[in-house]
Amino acid sequence: MQAKAKYRKDYRKPDFTVTDIFLDFQLDPKKTIVTAISQYQRLNPEATKLRLDGNSFQFSTLKLNGKDFKQFEQDGESLTLDLSQLNTTDFEVEIVTILNPEKNTSLQGLYQSGDGICTQCEAEGFRQITYMLDRPDVLARYTTKITAEKSKYPYLLSNGNRIASGDLDDGRHWVEWNDPFPKPSYLFALVAGDFDVLTDSFITKSGRKVALELFVDRGNLDRADWAMQSLKRSMKWDEERFGLEYDLDIYMIVAVDFFNMGAMENKGLNIFNSKFVLANPQTATDEDYLAIESVIAHEYFHNWTGNRITCRDWFQLSLKEGLTVFRDQEFTSDLWSRSGKRIEDVRLLRTAQFAEDASPMAHPIRPDKVIEMNNFYTVTVYEKGAEVIRMLHTLLGEQLFQKGMQLYVAENDGKAATCEDFVSAMERASALDLTQFRRWYSQSGTPELTISDNYDEQSAVYSLHVSQTTPPTADQMEKVDLHIPLKIALYDKVGKPLVLKHHDNLVNSVLNVTQSEQTFEFTDIHTKPVPALLGDFSAPVKLHYDYNAAQLSTLLRHAENHFVRWDVAQMLYAAELRRNLTRHQQGKPLEFSADILAELYQILESYQQNVELTTLILTLPKVTEFAELFKTIDPEGITLVRDFMVRTIADNLKQSFLKVYNEIRLDTYRVTAGDIALRGLRNLCVSYLAYTTVGNSVVNKHYTYANNMTDTLAALSAATKAQLPCRDSLLVDFENRWQHDGLVMDKWFMLQATRPDEDVLLKVMQLMDHPSFNFNNPNRVRSLVGSFANQNVKAFHAIDGSGYRFLTDILIRLNESNPQVASRLIEPLIRFSRYDGQRQTLMKRALERLSEVENLSRDLYEKIEKALQ
Ligand code: TRP
Ligand code: ZN
């Protein structure tokens, strides 16, 4: 294996750049001919070698300044021109390449999706189209001419504005596009196909009219409306909250079925996984609706944070991704529920990101070393990256943060920037010293705060002792102290908030933790307070404080911060799980705290105070969330204890669940915050009631009377998880109704893969032959194989090694067809150090088997090598 690592410290400015590029595509699914005519500029007068990136195509011809050129060397991933004879700064290179989109199952570069043809160029996919300086700090103006058979491909799209078109005699037609904004190659896009188009328009704050076009597969117009509405809300919000306005006259979104990730922000021509576009009440759940809105917003927000200001090099990825995730989180928070969104994001961070930091793939939000860039589109770069931006926002406040944003945009518009450029703008706008804060960009791992307190009744002084430490990670042994914003509140015993003071000064509720040991003192505290710590999850850290039951009860009932109330519930559940896991391992009967049941009962009975928060608090953490509490994970034990907890809550609160279930009435389906919250609570009741004596009848009825996918799926899920008698007939009914529709069937595949049944693996294997399954479609693979390996913790980690063997077989196939998807799917296998010796041995054996595969992709190689190191 000759995969070479790249290092952040090795960044050099390019010797050459491209100012303009003309691309001609003669499209055909089997043989596409691409002519690229580029205007190059020598930036470094000393440079004589022009090395261009390129792979996976057939190279045809090369011309320099219009003449055949032979002074070049070639290898599997590059072409290097010897320009020692050339004495001009500016020159033209013409390259012809031949592509086979139909055979391109990697879904990078130019590929076929269904009956259409499209591109995916981020991060390094453009080099699968033609030889190019395929790096984000080379910005060029693109003109693209596409020629294709008109009947098969009536729509021919690319970035920017449509400038010309025409018909040819042979049944083909052509369209030419020009994008006036210089951009890196990764933002190039092309789409050809037959679509239904939803058109609309948006008037920007300066009065320009922007044409909005949404392209979906024929027959899907009835599922396009929500995405279009979401786009308009995003455009409006970015003007209002960030003062950022759209720049082109047209904004296009295309939904495709074959796509490796969620969506892609190509300039003026976003390409989306159809999962994040298509929705109507019959096919999409409330969750789907919100996910669609947030991905549409995310890609739209990239137009400024990503496109107008792009990344200097890929190590800076979090510059655009962390910031854009922060922006889409804020968008959702402003439009829906701020605390609900925060809780959802923290759940993801604590499970997926904390686990990544504890894995062989641990890396800082700005990585230092990369073999395959596709491996770094991670929860760390995205979600922890967003947390770092959020901490800046917390430290600066909205006003100074927006001032910093404006400075950042003014200084970097049209450029390829670094994370440092962003922090520097924030620093100068706020006059805060962010020297220590910058360490968040270079240090990986999850910091841990351990807090103890002391109350002196005599002097009325309360003090918090905070110590911080970051355990070593796979990539980095030595850690330093970080600047951690710690948001706190103090309550008296009856839950009244206390004023934070230090003698005559009011103290900000956000403490600046900067040292390994620090003490914060509060004066005029006349009763022993209950501390609410890490309000709103003000930093991505683990927090240890030894709460007693009374304190937790006070906070659960009275904390003003909804995140804190939810977080206290998590602590209570975690304590119950730990306690019972020990009992289980000691062979003792399991037991559930009556006090906690009483608290949960109280919360459920008063659900009208806050429907959404009630649901969130009463939702038991998933097995994967519980697993993160442990250094060594016991898959069977956790599953068993959690199951006991669900059944106990269900049994004890059965009457209340039934009452609330019957009280909530919703007739027509509407996507509003109020209705979503009510449906959420009602479906939570169904999920618990499923485990009680009324389970089968309640769930069966819920399924039968459901008039929307949210309720249908809730019933189906409850039936499956509780293994109800009605389960099989409901699953068959759903299958018969939806087998023509892969996106909807993904929900069904996911339920099948997460069944609690002993024979689930056999079922999953059989479903790989289901008519709705398609191994080349990443959505299908993720919903069946991905959810088995990631969500069905018990079955995947079966002690006979069957889960590992199954996943390895799949990965060997995917290594050939789609390395990017393979590389995401391998994650649970490389995390073997979190399991017992017997499982570790089996997992390592599986990885060794994989490492011997011929033509192992760089994607898998990088992860396997790190894991087995
Ligand atoms: N930049 C995209 C986003 O965050 C995601 C992306 C990166 C992507 N690489 C990709 C999407 C490859 C599809 C395929 O919005
Ligand atoms: Zn993004």
XYZ file of N, CA and C and ligand atoms in Angstrom, residues 122 263 265 298-299 302 305 320-322 324-325 328 377 382, ligand 2:
46
model
N -16.543 17.572 -4.325
C -15.872 17.694 -3.040
C -15.586 16.283 -2.498
N -25.869 16.363 1.138
C -26.074 17.311 0.055
C -24.774 18.054 -0.214
N -23.017 21.829 -1.714
C -23.285 23.256 -1.900
C -22.751 23.864 -3.194
N -28.452 24.575 5.472
C -27.005 24.384 5.552
C -26.345 24.661 4.197
N -26.860 24.044 3.159
C -26.237 24.223 1.839
C -26.402 25.668 1.373
N -23.869 27.897 3.014
C -22.526 27.723 2.451
C -22.219 28.766 1.362
N -20.492 31.142 3.653
C -19.470 30.466 4.472
C -19.113 29.135 3.813
N -15.377 26.160 7.053
C -16.693 26.286 6.427
C -17.731 25.370 7.069
N -17.318 24.160 7.481
C -18.331 23.220 7.972
C -18.768 23.525 9.412
N -17.825 23.769 10.302
C -18.201 24.101 11.669
C -19.055 25.355 11.696
N -20.811 26.676 9.230
C -22.103 26.512 8.557
C -23.052 25.653 9.391
N -22.521 24.662 10.093
C -23.387 23.894 11.006
C -23.899 24.818 12.111
N -26.668 26.761 10.638
C -27.945 26.043 10.441
C -28.594 25.695 11.789
N -14.644 14.211 6.837
C -15.966 14.846 6.911
C -16.675 14.188 8.095
N -17.417 18.726 11.832
C -18.718 19.383 11.692
C -19.296 19.816 13.049
Zn -21.456 21.636 4.819
